[in-house]
Amino acid sequence: MSSGPPEAVQSSVVRLLVLGGDAAGMTAAAHVRRAVPEAEVVVVERGPYTSYSMCGIPYYVADTIPDAEDLVVRSPEAHRAAGITVHLETEALAIDAEARSVRVRAVGPGAPREGEWDLSYDALLYAVGAHPTLPDVPGVAEYGVVVHTLDEGERLKGLLDELDPEGKIVVVGGGYIGMELAEALVMRGFKAVLLDRSTQVMRPLDPDMAEHVRHRLVEFGITVCLGEELREVRGVDGRCSEVVTSKGTHPAELVIVAAGSKPHVAMAQAAGCALGDSGAVAVDPRMRTTVADIWAAGDVVESVNLVNGRRRNVQLGTHANKQGKVAGIDIAAALRGEEQTVAAFDGHVGTAITKVCEWEIARTGLTERECFEDGIAYAAAAFEGTVTAGYFPEPGKAWVKMLAEEGTGRVLGVQLVGNGGNIGKRIDVAATWCQLGVTVQRAQFLDLSYAPPFGGVWDILQIGARKLVRELGLQPAL
Amino acid sequence: MSSGPPEAVQSSVVRLLVLGGDAAGMTAAAHVRRAVPEAEVVVVERGPYTSYSMCGIPYYVADTIPDAEDLVVRSPEAHRAAGITVHLETEALAIDAEARSVRVRAVGPGAPREGEWDLSYDALLYAVGAHPTLPDVPGVAEYGVVVHTLDEGERLKGLLDELDPEGKIVVVGGGYIGMELAEALVMRGFKAVLLDRSTQVMRPLDPDMAEHVRHRLVEFGITVCLGEELREVRGVDGRCSEVVTSKGTHPAELVIVAAGSKPHVAMAQAAGCALGDSGAVAVDPRMRTTVADIWAAGDVVESVNLVNGRRRNVQLGTHANKQGKVAGIDIAAALRGEEQTVAAFDGHVGTAITKVCEWEIARTGLTERECFEDGIAYAAAAFEGTVTAGYFPEPGKAWVKMLAEEGTGRVLGVQLVGNGGNIGKRIDVAATWCQLGVTVQRAQFLDLSYAPPFGGVWDILQIGARKLVRELGLQPAL
């Protein structure tokens, strides 16, 4: 039984129902809103915000960005003014693909009504994102703080304001978010302990590159504990007091868990949508799931890594936006009864970047670990370069690692770590090379820019390419 | 009659003779030295230095780099220690291609002997660079200072040390070097007047983009006089006193001429080497001239612009290095009697970058002016973006201009101007796109990096690509 709130009941029009009001969902909603004026577009969002920058949360925690609202790219009001129906604090519970309807329930005062009700759809976009992974150890559920959504970011900031300003905080998880949060804590005066069971920070880097990052985190004032597994979080009087690990205990006034997040697949799976090898929702390049009239996009789906052909679940805003746009184009065509669309999300090459403790860190393509797992024969060049001419008073340091395939010379991956500016965004050059299958033989000749404030006469990426041409015995070796 | 200094007379060995001891010449010399141990490698250089960074001279003038020696990447002594014979302060006068010898003469105390003599060769690399263009008006030859070589940079620095520290200096020429020198002068406390007969600075940019640069130069304290032609330089008692232009007069304690430079082709031309359409020495992709046993590389040659197919003389260290390497590989093969080499310099796409008055400026491919001249149908997108997320306290500004071809969507060119860091080096992404013929339809989907400290979720280059996809009516328009 479909019984949405009055403004959403218009049985004569086609309806796009979007589950999830962030990057992927709202991008698609906005596209369909413009492209199919006669359609009704309804968005169901569990939280109180729409279209916000999840990646910006650590900067908000650090007080670099004063208000949570600053991270909202487009408010529910703005979406509503554009003609999109937005149900905030409304949780989707189950999809009935047969009946083409979704059961939802109010979870906060921002919901349009109380209790549970059904919303029908002609097209459904499943874009509910991911949920944080919590280590299954005692005390985590009770004391562990997660910072996956903007309202969780606000909650954390409230907690920090109440803490001893020099208190000790344990961050579990040495990935992007964990490092960025640990940095934010140090910037606010706290003592931050970064804990990871892995023997390195940032698993998307090879260990030798991650070691440069670890060194910098320590230099910045973060206590980095690697190869140390969380066993228990203990509290006194309802407040966190200490963290027990495989190696000992850390007093802790707060424990933040940033141990990754898993795509929220349960509802789609229950509706019959196939999952892929990665465990995320399988979609075709038009973002269609295996169930008719259901599309999926963003952190819930998997996409193909164009370097090794494997399907992976990559949770990044940049993909969510592109996928949301492709889904929107395809849904709009479907709602208009058109047969073909040309929009396609072909895949990714694993590009990622961050700035932590003033350093820029970026990667694209495959690491040595990934090449090894895939049995790809490769050579690697790792070296130290500079991002200004060597004769400049303080030439920036850059560590570069590049991988190329044996035989073909195809660039497989690049990792960059450097102090100062002008290093991280160079990864986009390498990302283009990886995505287009450019070889090191070709790369070494490309007309890349040179001026002393930006490096030596051979760009660091071309130095890498030259090293690999020689290493792999390819021609011409410059 | 070949009668080199004793250490260079070894009639039983093959000899590479290199004219010009900077980037192109020394790169080739060093390669042949390593690749053909039995060959004698002799370099003739007019000045007192080898292998120095010409692009670094403005930073030396600005006192950012204290010593001229700091700009020397590899000294004559270092080259000699590697087994290369280097004749400094020795000028090549004429090539006898028939006799395979070059007449040279001593022009300074660093020469190996006095007077004139001949040096024979089995292979000759012509890499004598370019010479500054002097406007043909009264007083320029007498009072105009040029800064094309490192010793000229030293001379300028000496002159500046003697001037009134708040004196007025006119720089003629609003290109890269002119702007960089004007900036250096302001940094040292002088009043700098930048004069150009063109109505814009930086002709490699379109006027709208150059206007942002002009604005910044003025903000930095440089007096920028455009559309103003130099008519005369006047002096009193042998010292410069004023500059007369088409619009009036400027008092000036010094006049620096940075009005471009022309490839030094006369000697090659006299030896029978064909010049190309651009007026520079014509070479094939292996850097061979039209005369047997004579190669040419660096600022003296032309190469093909891979976007529009036109041959151009591009004077940049990055090309000089690559061309020198290719020439070295080909010469080494020739000296060893090998038939084929695979090294080839395919051409350029016109990539250039500079940092002026703290701003980063870069370009690649074609401008609107160039498209117009070539009759290429295109669309342009020019817009303002940011190089950090918009919600950051001080998001850097970036002006972006992108051109794509009608019909195909091929990226034709990109221009970038921005304050703060992390803008200029993004040109290498666009350069790769231009060189590989990537379309805007493809570019908008590439897996480029995103994190809030580096921009919005759509990279500025992908915003440009999206705009052009829509503008050109291509599919899919994201």
Short mmCIF file of C-alpha atoms in Angstrom, two decimals, chain A residues 64-464:
data_model
loop_
_atom_site.label_atom_id
_atom_site.label_comp_id
_atom_site.label_asym_id
_atom_site.label_seq_id
_atom_site.Cartn_x
_atom_site.Cartn_y
_atom_site.Cartn_z
CA THR A 64 39.63 24.59 10.05
CA ILE A 65 36.02 24.79 8.97
CA PRO A 66 33.91 26.40 11.69
CA ASP A 67 30.39 25.15 10.98
CA ALA A 68 29.00 21.80 9.95
CA GLU A 69 26.66 23.68 7.62
CA ASP A 70 29.70 24.87 5.67
CA LEU A 71 30.17 21.30 4.47
CA VAL A 72 26.67 21.17 3.02
CA VAL A 73 27.03 21.75 -0.69
CA ARG A 74 23.28 21.89 -1.25
CA SER A 75 20.71 21.98 1.53
CA PRO A 76 17.40 20.10 1.62
CA GLU A 77 15.68 23.48 1.20
CA ALA A 78 17.65 24.19 -1.97
CA HIS A 79 16.76 20.78 -3.37
CA ARG A 80 13.12 21.30 -2.43
CA ALA A 81 13.12 24.72 -4.08
CA ALA A 82 14.30 22.95 -7.25
CA GLY A 83 11.28 20.69 -7.08
CA ILE A 84 12.70 17.61 -5.38
CA THR A 85 10.72 16.06 -2.52
CA VAL A 86 13.18 15.35 0.31
CA HIS A 87 12.23 13.18 3.30
CA LEU A 88 14.90 13.69 5.96
CA GLU A 89 15.42 11.45 8.97
CA THR A 90 13.52 8.78 7.15
CA GLU A 91 15.00 5.32 6.90
CA ALA A 92 14.33 2.85 4.12
CA LEU A 93 13.56 -0.60 5.54
CA ALA A 94 12.77 -2.89 2.63
CA ILE A 95 12.34 -2.87 -1.11
CA ASP A 96 9.46 -4.75 -2.69
CA ALA A 97 10.71 -5.06 -6.26
CA GLU A 98 7.59 -6.88 -7.38
CA ALA A 99 5.24 -4.17 -6.13
CA ARG A 100 7.79 -1.45 -6.91
CA SER A 101 7.56 0.12 -3.50
CA VAL A 102 9.81 0.76 -0.51
CA ARG A 103 8.81 0.59 3.12
CA VAL A 104 10.23 3.50 5.11
CA ARG A 105 10.00 4.75 8.68
CA ALA A 106 10.54 7.99 10.50
CA VAL A 107 13.72 8.04 12.64
CA GLY A 108 13.76 11.68 13.72
CA PRO A 109 11.78 14.88 13.95
CA GLY A 110 12.76 15.89 10.43
CA ALA A 111 10.65 13.10 8.92
CA PRO A 112 7.48 14.15 7.06
CA ARG A 113 5.29 11.96 9.29
CA GLU A 114 5.52 9.40 12.09
CA GLY A 115 5.69 5.62 11.94
CA GLU A 116 6.13 3.50 8.84
CA TRP A 117 4.71 3.89 5.36
CA ASP A 118 5.30 2.83 1.78
CA LEU A 119 6.59 4.82 -1.17
CA SER A 120 6.00 3.53 -4.68
CA TYR A 121 8.44 4.00 -7.56
CA ASP A 122 8.77 3.65 -11.28
CA ALA A 123 12.56 3.90 -10.99
CA LEU A 124 14.51 3.31 -7.80
CA LEU A 125 18.06 4.52 -7.16
CA TYR A 126 19.77 2.67 -4.35
CA ALA A 127 22.42 5.02 -3.01
CA VAL A 128 22.44 4.39 0.73
CA GLY A 129 26.21 4.43 1.05
CA ALA A 130 28.31 2.49 3.50
CA HIS A 131 28.33 1.97 7.23
CA PRO A 132 31.38 1.97 9.47
CA THR A 133 33.00 -1.33 10.34
CA LEU A 134 33.21 -1.83 14.08
CA PRO A 135 35.79 -4.28 15.43
CA ASP A 136 33.94 -7.06 17.25
CA VAL A 137 35.56 -6.61 20.64
CA PRO A 138 34.09 -5.74 24.04
CA GLY A 139 33.33 -2.10 24.73
CA VAL A 140 33.50 -0.84 21.14
CA ALA A 141 29.75 -0.68 20.70
CA GLU A 142 29.42 1.15 24.02
CA TYR A 143 32.34 3.56 23.90
CA GLY A 144 33.56 3.68 20.29
CA VAL A 145 32.73 6.85 18.38
CA VAL A 146 32.32 6.67 14.61
CA VAL A 147 32.51 9.68 12.31
CA HIS A 148 30.95 8.57 9.08
CA THR A 149 28.20 11.16 8.68
CA LEU A 150 28.02 14.87 9.25
CA ASP A 151 25.78 14.55 12.30
CA GLU A 152 28.31 12.09 13.74
CA GLY A 153 30.97 14.71 13.07
CA GLU A 154 28.92 17.22 15.04
CA ARG A 155 28.51 14.76 17.87
CA LEU A 156 32.29 14.15 18.00
CA LYS A 157 32.96 17.87 18.06
CA GLY A 158 30.57 18.23 21.00
CA LEU A 159 32.38 15.44 22.85
CA LEU A 160 35.78 17.02 22.22
CA ASP A 161 34.59 20.35 23.59
CA GLU A 162 33.82 18.63 26.90
CA LEU A 163 37.14 16.79 27.19
CA ASP A 164 40.30 17.76 29.00
CA PRO A 165 41.95 19.87 26.27
CA GLU A 166 45.17 17.89 26.67
CA GLY A 167 43.48 14.54 26.99
CA LYS A 168 44.51 11.37 25.23
CA ILE A 169 42.40 10.01 22.41
CA VAL A 170 42.85 6.72 20.61
CA VAL A 171 41.99 6.55 16.92
CA VAL A 172 41.52 3.00 15.66
CA GLY A 173 42.41 2.67 11.99
CA GLY A 174 45.43 4.06 10.13
CA GLY A 175 43.73 4.79 6.83
CA TYR A 176 42.91 8.17 5.28
CA ILE A 177 40.17 9.13 7.74
CA GLY A 178 42.01 7.82 10.79
CA MET A 179 45.14 9.79 9.91
CA GLU A 180 43.17 12.94 9.11
CA LEU A 181 41.27 12.70 12.40
CA ALA A 182 44.46 12.08 14.40
CA GLU A 183 45.95 15.17 12.77
CA ALA A 184 42.81 17.19 13.62
CA LEU A 185 43.07 16.09 17.25
CA VAL A 186 46.73 17.14 17.53
CA MET A 187 45.86 20.49 15.94
CA ARG A 188 43.29 20.96 18.70
CA GLY A 189 45.84 20.14 21.41
CA PHE A 190 44.88 16.56 22.22
CA LYS A 191 47.29 13.68 22.47
CA ALA A 192 46.40 11.34 19.63
CA VAL A 193 47.26 7.66 19.47
CA LEU A 194 46.78 6.09 16.06
CA LEU A 195 46.28 2.35 16.32
CA ASP A 196 46.29 -0.18 13.50
CA ARG A 197 46.65 -3.94 13.49
CA SER A 198 48.47 -3.72 10.18
CA THR A 199 52.22 -3.14 10.23
CA GLN A 200 51.81 0.01 8.13
CA VAL A 201 49.56 3.05 7.87
CA MET A 202 47.60 3.60 4.64
CA ARG A 203 47.24 0.17 3.13
CA PRO A 204 46.60 1.67 -0.32
CA LEU A 205 50.34 2.46 -0.36
CA ASP A 206 53.17 -0.05 -0.43
CA PRO A 207 54.96 -0.39 2.94
CA ASP A 208 58.06 1.54 1.83
CA MET A 209 55.97 4.57 0.84
CA ALA A 210 53.72 4.26 3.90
CA GLU A 211 56.83 4.40 6.08
CA HIS A 212 57.51 7.99 4.92
CA VAL A 213 53.96 8.86 5.98
CA ARG A 214 54.30 7.15 9.37
CA HIS A 215 57.51 9.07 9.96
CA ARG A 216 55.71 12.34 9.27
CA LEU A 217 52.77 11.49 11.55
CA VAL A 218 55.21 10.86 14.42
CA GLU A 219 57.10 14.08 13.64
CA PHE A 220 53.77 15.93 13.80
CA GLY A 221 53.13 14.59 17.28
CA ILE A 222 50.90 11.58 16.69
CA THR A 223 51.74 8.38 18.59
CA VAL A 224 51.55 5.70 15.92
CA CYS A 225 51.08 2.10 17.13
CA LEU A 226 51.24 -0.43 14.34
CA GLY A 227 50.86 -4.20 14.39
CA GLU A 228 48.71 -3.67 17.46
CA GLU A 229 45.21 -5.07 17.56
CA LEU A 230 42.31 -3.65 19.54
CA ARG A 231 41.10 -6.15 22.17
CA GLU A 232 38.80 -4.17 24.42
CA VAL A 233 37.61 -0.70 25.29
CA ARG A 234 37.00 -0.16 28.99
CA GLY A 235 35.08 2.57 30.74
CA VAL A 236 34.37 3.96 34.17
CA ASP A 237 31.01 5.46 35.05
CA GLY A 238 29.85 5.25 31.44
CA ARG A 239 32.89 7.06 30.09
CA CYS A 240 35.78 5.59 28.17
CA SER A 241 38.89 5.15 30.30
CA GLU A 242 41.31 2.84 28.52
CA VAL A 243 41.97 0.82 25.45
CA VAL A 244 43.38 -2.69 25.68
CA THR A 245 45.36 -3.97 22.73
CA SER A 246 47.41 -7.01 21.79
CA LYS A 247 50.44 -5.17 23.13
CA GLY A 248 49.17 -3.41 26.27
CA THR A 249 46.83 -0.69 27.37
CA HIS A 250 46.43 2.98 26.46
CA PRO A 251 44.62 5.36 28.77
CA ALA A 252 42.00 7.07 26.62
CA GLU A 253 39.34 9.63 27.24
CA LEU A 254 37.79 8.85 23.90
CA VAL A 255 38.06 6.15 21.26
CA ILE A 256 37.32 7.00 17.66
CA VAL A 257 36.85 4.06 15.31
CA ALA A 258 37.86 4.71 11.71
CA ALA A 259 38.39 1.10 10.66
CA GLY A 260 36.82 1.40 7.24
CA SER A 261 33.25 0.97 6.16
CA LYS A 262 31.22 -1.60 4.31
CA PRO A 263 28.72 -0.96 1.54
CA HIS A 264 25.18 -1.13 2.87
CA VAL A 265 24.00 -3.99 0.65
CA ALA A 266 21.43 -5.84 2.80
CA MET A 267 18.29 -4.14 1.50
CA ALA A 268 19.31 -4.42 -2.16
CA GLN A 269 20.32 -8.03 -1.68
CA ALA A 270 16.99 -8.84 -0.04
CA ALA A 271 15.27 -7.29 -3.05
CA GLY A 272 17.14 -9.68 -5.34
CA CYS A 273 19.96 -7.44 -6.55
CA ALA A 274 23.08 -9.53 -7.21
CA LEU A 275 26.25 -8.69 -5.36
CA GLY A 276 29.59 -8.82 -7.14
CA ASP A 277 32.87 -10.49 -6.21
CA SER A 278 33.73 -7.59 -3.94
CA GLY A 279 30.57 -8.04 -1.93
CA ALA A 280 29.15 -4.72 -3.12
CA VAL A 281 26.12 -4.29 -5.38
CA ALA A 282 26.82 -5.35 -8.96
CA VAL A 283 25.89 -2.82 -11.63
CA ASP A 284 26.43 -2.49 -15.35
CA PRO A 285 28.16 0.64 -16.74
CA ARG A 286 24.77 2.39 -16.80
CA MET A 287 24.47 1.76 -13.04
CA ARG A 288 21.64 -0.75 -13.43
CA THR A 289 21.44 -3.57 -10.89
CA THR A 290 20.32 -7.05 -11.87
CA VAL A 291 16.74 -6.20 -10.83
CA ALA A 292 14.49 -4.31 -13.23
CA ASP A 293 13.88 -0.65 -12.44
CA ILE A 294 16.54 -0.57 -9.72
CA TRP A 295 19.74 1.40 -10.23
CA ALA A 296 22.55 1.75 -7.69
CA ALA A 297 25.42 4.23 -7.36
CA GLY A 298 28.03 5.52 -4.94
CA ASP A 299 29.59 3.72 -1.97
CA VAL A 300 27.21 0.72 -2.31
CA VAL A 301 28.38 -0.47 -5.72
CA GLU A 302 31.46 -2.08 -7.15
CA SER A 303 33.20 -0.96 -10.33
CA VAL A 304 35.96 -2.37 -12.41
CA ASN A 305 39.58 -1.44 -11.83
CA LEU A 306 40.69 -0.68 -15.37
CA VAL A 307 44.31 -1.66 -14.69
CA ASN A 308 43.79 -5.23 -13.48
CA GLY A 309 40.19 -5.86 -14.48
CA ARG A 310 39.05 -6.70 -10.94
CA ARG A 311 35.81 -5.37 -9.55
CA ARG A 312 36.24 -3.36 -6.36
CA ASN A 313 34.13 -1.36 -3.97
CA VAL A 314 35.71 2.10 -3.95
CA GLN A 315 34.08 4.59 -1.59
CA LEU A 316 34.95 8.04 -2.89
CA GLY A 317 32.89 11.14 -3.51
CA THR A 318 34.36 11.62 -6.94
CA HIS A 319 33.01 8.26 -8.14
CA ALA A 320 29.68 8.81 -6.35
CA ASN A 321 29.20 12.05 -8.28
CA LYS A 322 30.07 10.56 -11.65
CA GLN A 323 28.02 7.44 -11.05
CA GLY A 324 25.08 9.50 -9.80
CA LYS A 325 25.24 11.53 -12.99
CA VAL A 326 25.35 8.43 -15.20
CA ALA A 327 22.49 6.85 -13.26
CA GLY A 328 20.50 10.08 -13.59
CA ILE A 329 21.02 10.15 -17.35
CA ASP A 330 20.02 6.51 -17.72
CA ILE A 331 17.01 6.81 -15.40
CA ALA A 332 15.80 9.92 -17.20
CA ALA A 333 15.94 8.04 -20.50
CA ALA A 334 14.10 5.08 -18.97
CA LEU A 335 11.37 7.27 -17.51
CA ARG A 336 10.88 8.89 -20.90
CA GLY A 337 10.67 5.45 -22.50
CA GLU A 338 13.85 5.91 -24.52
CA GLU A 339 15.75 2.79 -25.45
CA GLN A 340 19.39 3.78 -25.45
CA THR A 341 21.61 6.09 -23.49
CA VAL A 342 25.29 6.64 -24.09
CA ALA A 343 26.38 7.52 -20.57
CA ALA A 344 28.56 4.85 -19.01
CA PHE A 345 30.77 4.64 -15.97
CA ASP A 346 33.60 2.51 -17.29
CA GLY A 347 35.47 2.05 -14.05
CA HIS A 348 38.25 3.42 -11.91
CA VAL A 349 42.00 3.17 -11.58
CA GLY A 350 42.16 3.56 -7.81
CA THR A 351 43.21 7.19 -7.68
CA ALA A 352 43.24 8.77 -4.22
CA ILE A 353 44.83 11.76 -2.57
CA THR A 354 45.05 13.30 0.86
CA LYS A 355 46.89 16.00 2.73
CA VAL A 356 47.96 14.93 6.20
CA CYS A 357 50.16 16.83 8.61
CA GLU A 358 50.94 19.29 5.77
CA TRP A 359 52.20 16.52 3.50
CA GLU A 360 50.60 15.51 0.25
CA ILE A 361 50.04 11.81 -0.38
CA ALA A 362 48.55 10.32 -3.52
CA ARG A 363 48.30 7.04 -5.38
CA THR A 364 46.80 5.58 -8.52
CA GLY A 365 46.73 2.20 -10.22
CA LEU A 366 48.20 -0.87 -8.56
CA THR A 367 50.69 -1.30 -5.73
CA GLU A 368 53.34 -4.00 -5.64
CA ARG A 369 51.07 -5.97 -3.32
CA GLU A 370 48.23 -5.82 -5.85
CA CYS A 371 50.48 -6.78 -8.76
CA PHE A 372 51.75 -9.72 -6.74
CA GLU A 373 48.22 -10.86 -5.91
CA ASP A 374 47.23 -10.64 -9.55
CA GLY A 375 50.36 -12.32 -10.82
CA ILE A 376 51.25 -9.31 -12.94
CA ALA A 377 54.94 -9.21 -13.88
CA TYR A 378 56.24 -5.74 -13.20
CA ALA A 379 59.22 -3.61 -12.32
CA ALA A 380 59.16 -0.88 -9.69
CA ALA A 381 61.20 2.30 -9.41
CA ALA A 382 61.24 4.08 -6.05
CA PHE A 383 63.30 7.22 -5.60
CA GLU A 384 63.51 10.61 -4.01
CA GLY A 385 63.00 13.67 -6.17
CA THR A 386 62.29 17.33 -5.65
CA VAL A 387 59.30 19.47 -6.54
CA THR A 388 61.43 22.56 -7.15
CA ALA A 389 64.77 22.76 -8.93
CA GLY A 390 67.49 21.25 -6.78
CA TYR A 391 69.29 24.60 -6.50
CA PHE A 392 66.35 26.33 -4.80
CA PRO A 393 67.00 27.24 -1.17
CA GLU A 394 64.47 24.76 0.19
CA PRO A 395 63.68 22.27 -2.52
CA GLY A 396 60.59 20.28 -1.55
CA LYS A 397 61.07 16.58 -1.06
CA ALA A 398 59.09 14.01 -2.96
CA TRP A 399 59.16 10.26 -2.79
CA VAL A 400 58.03 8.66 -5.98
CA LYS A 401 57.23 5.05 -6.72
CA MET A 402 56.21 3.88 -10.16
CA LEU A 403 55.33 0.43 -11.45
CA ALA A 404 55.27 -0.70 -15.06
CA GLU A 405 54.43 -3.99 -16.68
CA GLU A 406 57.13 -6.28 -17.99
CA GLY A 407 57.14 -6.66 -21.74
CA THR A 408 54.65 -3.92 -22.57
CA GLY A 409 55.96 -1.11 -20.35
CA ARG A 410 52.38 -0.11 -19.48
CA VAL A 411 52.27 2.15 -16.42
CA LEU A 412 50.60 0.10 -13.69
CA GLY A 413 50.64 2.47 -10.76
CA VAL A 414 52.21 5.47 -9.08
CA GLN A 415 52.53 6.49 -5.44
CA LEU A 416 53.61 9.98 -4.33
CA VAL A 417 54.49 11.29 -0.88
CA GLY A 418 55.94 14.73 -0.37
CA ASN A 419 56.33 17.72 1.86
CA GLY A 420 55.49 21.15 0.58
CA GLY A 421 52.97 21.68 -2.18
CA ASN A 422 52.77 20.76 -5.80
CA ILE A 423 53.26 17.05 -5.39
CA GLY A 424 49.87 15.40 -4.79
CA LYS A 425 47.96 16.64 -7.82
CA ARG A 426 50.65 15.25 -10.12
CA ILE A 427 48.92 11.94 -9.51
CA ASP A 428 46.30 12.96 -12.08
CA VAL A 429 48.94 12.74 -14.79
CA ALA A 430 49.74 9.20 -13.69
CA ALA A 431 46.02 8.40 -13.35
CA THR A 432 45.52 9.44 -16.96
CA TRP A 433 48.47 7.25 -17.97
CA CYS A 434 47.08 4.26 -16.05
CA GLN A 435 43.58 4.71 -17.40
CA LEU A 436 44.66 5.15 -21.03
CA GLY A 437 47.28 2.40 -20.96
CA VAL A 438 50.21 4.74 -21.61
CA THR A 439 53.62 3.04 -21.59
CA VAL A 440 56.75 4.31 -19.87
CA GLN A 441 58.42 4.50 -23.30
CA ARG A 442 55.77 6.98 -24.37
CA ALA A 443 55.48 8.76 -21.03
CA GLN A 444 59.15 9.75 -20.95
CA PHE A 445 58.66 11.82 -24.12
CA LEU A 446 55.43 13.62 -23.21
CA ASP A 447 55.63 17.40 -23.26
CA LEU A 448 55.24 18.00 -19.53
CA SER A 449 55.88 21.42 -18.08
CA TYR A 450 59.14 22.63 -16.61
CA ALA A 451 60.21 25.72 -14.70
CA PRO A 452 62.56 25.85 -11.69
CA PRO A 453 59.83 26.51 -9.06
CA PHE A 454 58.16 23.23 -10.08
CA GLY A 455 61.02 20.77 -10.31
CA GLY A 456 63.90 19.68 -12.46
CA VAL A 457 64.01 19.67 -16.22
CA TRP A 458 62.82 16.07 -16.18
CA ASP A 459 59.55 15.87 -14.28
CA ILE A 460 59.61 13.36 -11.41
CA LEU A 461 57.07 11.19 -13.24
CA GLN A 462 59.27 11.14 -16.32
CA ILE A 463 62.32 10.30 -14.21
CA GLY A 464 60.30 7.32 -13.00
#
